[in-house]
Coordinates of N, CA and C in Angstrom, one line a residue:
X1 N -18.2 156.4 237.9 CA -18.1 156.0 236.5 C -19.4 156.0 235.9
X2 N -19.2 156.5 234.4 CA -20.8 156.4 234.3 C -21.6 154.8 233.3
X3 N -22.4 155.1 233.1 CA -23.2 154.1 232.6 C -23.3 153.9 231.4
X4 N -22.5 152.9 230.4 CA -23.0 152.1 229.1 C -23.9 151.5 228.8
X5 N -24.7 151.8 227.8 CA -25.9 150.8 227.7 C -26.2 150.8 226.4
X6 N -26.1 149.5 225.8 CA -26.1 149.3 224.6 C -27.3 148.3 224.5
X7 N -28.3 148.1 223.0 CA -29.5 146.9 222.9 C -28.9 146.6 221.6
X8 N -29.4 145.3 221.4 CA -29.0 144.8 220.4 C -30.1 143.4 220.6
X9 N -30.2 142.8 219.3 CA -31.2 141.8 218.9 C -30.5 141.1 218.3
X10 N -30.7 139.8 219.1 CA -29.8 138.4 218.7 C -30.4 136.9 218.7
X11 N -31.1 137.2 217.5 CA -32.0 136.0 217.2 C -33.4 136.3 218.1
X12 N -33.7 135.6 218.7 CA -35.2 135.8 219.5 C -35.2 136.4 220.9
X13 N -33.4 137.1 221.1 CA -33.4 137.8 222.4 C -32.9 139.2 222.1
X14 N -33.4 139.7 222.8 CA -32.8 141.3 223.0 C -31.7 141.5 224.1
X15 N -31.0 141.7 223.7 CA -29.4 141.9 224.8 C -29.3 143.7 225.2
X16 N -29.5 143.7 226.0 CA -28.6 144.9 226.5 C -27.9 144.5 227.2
X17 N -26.4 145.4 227.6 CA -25.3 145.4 227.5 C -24.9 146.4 228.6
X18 N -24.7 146.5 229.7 CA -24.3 147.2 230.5 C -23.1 147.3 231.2
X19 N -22.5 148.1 231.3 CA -21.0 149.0 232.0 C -21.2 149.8 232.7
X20 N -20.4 149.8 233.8 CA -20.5 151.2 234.9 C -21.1 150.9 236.1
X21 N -21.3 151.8 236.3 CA -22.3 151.8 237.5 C -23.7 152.6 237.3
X22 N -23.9 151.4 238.1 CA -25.6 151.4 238.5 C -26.1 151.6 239.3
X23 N -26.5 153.3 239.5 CA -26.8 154.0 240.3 C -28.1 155.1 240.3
X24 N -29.0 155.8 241.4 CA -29.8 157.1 240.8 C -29.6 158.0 239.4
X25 N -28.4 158.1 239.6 CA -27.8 158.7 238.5 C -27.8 158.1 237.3
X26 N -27.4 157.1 237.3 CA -27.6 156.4 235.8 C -28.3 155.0 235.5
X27 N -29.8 155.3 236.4 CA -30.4 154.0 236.4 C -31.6 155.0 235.6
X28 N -31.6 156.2 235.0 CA -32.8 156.5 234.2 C -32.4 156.2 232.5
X29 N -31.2 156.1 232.3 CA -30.6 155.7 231.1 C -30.8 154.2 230.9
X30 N -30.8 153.0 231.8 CA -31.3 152.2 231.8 C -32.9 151.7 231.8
X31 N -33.7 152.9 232.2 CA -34.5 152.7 232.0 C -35.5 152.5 230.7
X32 N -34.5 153.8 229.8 CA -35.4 154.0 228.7 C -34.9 153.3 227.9
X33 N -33.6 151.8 228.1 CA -33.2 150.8 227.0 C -34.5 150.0 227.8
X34 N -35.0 149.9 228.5 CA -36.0 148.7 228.9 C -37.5 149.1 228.2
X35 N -37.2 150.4 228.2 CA -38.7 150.9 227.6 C -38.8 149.9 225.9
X36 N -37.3 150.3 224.9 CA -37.2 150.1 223.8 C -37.3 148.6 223.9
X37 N -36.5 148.0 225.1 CA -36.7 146.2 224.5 C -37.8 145.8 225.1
X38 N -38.9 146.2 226.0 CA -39.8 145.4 225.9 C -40.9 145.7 224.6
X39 N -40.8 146.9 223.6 CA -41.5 146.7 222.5 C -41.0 146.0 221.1
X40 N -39.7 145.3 221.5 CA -39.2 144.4 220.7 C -39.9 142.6 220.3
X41 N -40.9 142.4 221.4 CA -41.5 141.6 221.2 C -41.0 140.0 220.8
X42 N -39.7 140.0 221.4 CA -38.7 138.6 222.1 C -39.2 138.1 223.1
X43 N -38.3 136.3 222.8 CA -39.0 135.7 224.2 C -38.4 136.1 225.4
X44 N -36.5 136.9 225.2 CA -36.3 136.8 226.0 C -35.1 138.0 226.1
X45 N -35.4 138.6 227.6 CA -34.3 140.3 227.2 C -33.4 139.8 227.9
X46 N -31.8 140.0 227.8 CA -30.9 139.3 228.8 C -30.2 140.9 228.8
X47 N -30.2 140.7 229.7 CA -29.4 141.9 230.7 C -28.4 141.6 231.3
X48 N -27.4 141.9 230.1 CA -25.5 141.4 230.3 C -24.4 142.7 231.7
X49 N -24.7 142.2 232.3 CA -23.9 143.1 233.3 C -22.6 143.1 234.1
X50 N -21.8 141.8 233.3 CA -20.5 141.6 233.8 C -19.4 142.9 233.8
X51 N -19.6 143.9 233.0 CA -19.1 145.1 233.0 C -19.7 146.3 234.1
X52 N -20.5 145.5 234.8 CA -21.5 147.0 236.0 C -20.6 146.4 237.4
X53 N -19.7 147.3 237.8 CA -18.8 147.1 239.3 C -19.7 147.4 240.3
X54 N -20.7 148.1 239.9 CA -21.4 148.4 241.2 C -22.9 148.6 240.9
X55 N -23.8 148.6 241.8 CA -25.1 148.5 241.8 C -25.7 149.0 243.5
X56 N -25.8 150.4 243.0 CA -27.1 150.7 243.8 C -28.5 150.1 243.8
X57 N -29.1 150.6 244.6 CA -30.6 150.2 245.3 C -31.3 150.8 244.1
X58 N -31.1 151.6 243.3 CA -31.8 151.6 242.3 C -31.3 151.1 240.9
X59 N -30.1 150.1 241.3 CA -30.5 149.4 240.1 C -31.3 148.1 240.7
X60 N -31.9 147.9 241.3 CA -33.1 146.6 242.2 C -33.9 147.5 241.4
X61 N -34.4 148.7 241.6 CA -35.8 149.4 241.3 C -35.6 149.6 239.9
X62 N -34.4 149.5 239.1 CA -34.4 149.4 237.3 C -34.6 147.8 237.2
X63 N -34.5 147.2 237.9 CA -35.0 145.2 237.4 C -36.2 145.1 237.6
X64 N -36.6 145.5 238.7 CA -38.9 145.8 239.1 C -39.0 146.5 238.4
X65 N -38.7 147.3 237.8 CA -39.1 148.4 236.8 C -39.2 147.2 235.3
X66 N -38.3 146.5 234.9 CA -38.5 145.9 234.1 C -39.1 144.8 233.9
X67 N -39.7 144.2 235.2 CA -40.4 143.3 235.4 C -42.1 143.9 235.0
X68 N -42.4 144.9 235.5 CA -43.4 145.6 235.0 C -43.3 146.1 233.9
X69 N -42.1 146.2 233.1 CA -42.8 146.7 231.8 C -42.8 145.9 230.4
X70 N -41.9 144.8 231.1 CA -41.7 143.2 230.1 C -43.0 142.8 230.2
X71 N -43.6 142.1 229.1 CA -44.4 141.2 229.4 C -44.3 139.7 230.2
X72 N -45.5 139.2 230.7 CA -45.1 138.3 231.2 C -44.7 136.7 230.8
X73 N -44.8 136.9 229.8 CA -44.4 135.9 228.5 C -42.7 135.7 228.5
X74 N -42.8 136.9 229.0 CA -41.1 137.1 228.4 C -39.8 136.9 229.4
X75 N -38.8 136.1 229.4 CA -37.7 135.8 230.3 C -37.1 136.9 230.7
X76 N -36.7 137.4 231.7 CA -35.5 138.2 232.3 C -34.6 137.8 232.6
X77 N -33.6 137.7 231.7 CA -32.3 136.9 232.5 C -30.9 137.7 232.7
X78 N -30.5 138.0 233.6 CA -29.3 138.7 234.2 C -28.2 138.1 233.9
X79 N -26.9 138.2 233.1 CA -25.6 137.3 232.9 C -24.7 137.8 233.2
X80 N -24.1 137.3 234.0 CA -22.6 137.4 234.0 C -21.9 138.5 235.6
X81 N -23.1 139.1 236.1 CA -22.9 139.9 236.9 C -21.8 139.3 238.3
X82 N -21.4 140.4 238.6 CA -19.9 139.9 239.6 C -20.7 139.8 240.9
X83 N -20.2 138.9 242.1 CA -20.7 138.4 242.5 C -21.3 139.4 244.0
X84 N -20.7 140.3 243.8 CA -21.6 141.6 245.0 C -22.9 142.1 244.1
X85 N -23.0 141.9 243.1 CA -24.2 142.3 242.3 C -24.9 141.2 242.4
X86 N -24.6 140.1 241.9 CA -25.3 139.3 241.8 C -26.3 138.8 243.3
X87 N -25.3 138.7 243.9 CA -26.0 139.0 245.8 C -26.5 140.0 246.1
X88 N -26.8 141.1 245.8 CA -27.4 141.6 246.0 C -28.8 141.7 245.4
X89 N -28.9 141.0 243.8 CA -29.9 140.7 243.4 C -30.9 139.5 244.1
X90 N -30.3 138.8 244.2 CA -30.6 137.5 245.5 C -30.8 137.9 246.6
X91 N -30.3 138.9 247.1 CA -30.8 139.1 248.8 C -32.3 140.0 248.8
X92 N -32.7 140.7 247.6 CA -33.4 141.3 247.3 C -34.9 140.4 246.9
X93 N -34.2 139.0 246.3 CA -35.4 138.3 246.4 C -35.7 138.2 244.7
X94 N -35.2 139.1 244.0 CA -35.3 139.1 242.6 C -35.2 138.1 241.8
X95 N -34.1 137.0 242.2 CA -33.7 135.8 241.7 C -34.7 134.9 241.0
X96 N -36.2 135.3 242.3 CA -37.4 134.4 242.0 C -38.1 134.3 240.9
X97 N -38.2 135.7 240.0 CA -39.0 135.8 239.5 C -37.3 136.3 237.6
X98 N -36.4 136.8 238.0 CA -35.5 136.5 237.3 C -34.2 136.2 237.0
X99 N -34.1 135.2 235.8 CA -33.0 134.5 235.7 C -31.7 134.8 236.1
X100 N -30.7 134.1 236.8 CA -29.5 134.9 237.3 C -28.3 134.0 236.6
X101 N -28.0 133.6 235.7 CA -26.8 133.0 234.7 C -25.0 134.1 234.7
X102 N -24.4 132.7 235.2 CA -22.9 133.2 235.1 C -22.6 133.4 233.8
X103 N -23.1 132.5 232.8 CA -22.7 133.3 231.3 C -23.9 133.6 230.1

């Protein structure tokens, strides 16, 4: 299935919007919404992912990826993601450094 990725600016956060799967294949599409929201200059980018059924190992390396290109000022917060994603973000260790919210 492929990959939706929508940004959008909602008051002092930038939301992208993700669907599909998140994989090699469509983790460079995600990349270049991360390019556009970290020049949006919010406190905080939330990365809505209750619509992503699955998540490859490179979508771990599209969240480090956005950890390096966010500033460090700026929140990462993950929402809504189903709970084999969400674990997987956690077993990865990512949790530590970003937010992991059921809604």
């Amino acid at each position: 299935m492929p990959l939706s990725v929508s940004l959008s600016i909602e008051g002092d956060t930038t939301v992208i919007d993700l669907s599909g799967e998140l994989d090699a294949e469509t983790a460079p599409d995600f990349h270049q919404t991360i390019e556009k929201a970290a020049g949006h200059g919010t406190t905080t980018i939330e990365i809505r992912m209750a619509g992503v059924g699955y998540m490859a190992s490179a979508g771990l390396r599209s969240l480090v990826f956005a950890q390096q290109k966010i500033a460090d000022n700026v929140t990462i917060k993950v929402v809504g993601a189903i709970e084999p994603v969400s674990r997987t973000i956690r077993t990865a260790g990512l949790d530590r450094s970003i937010v992991i919210s059921e809604e």
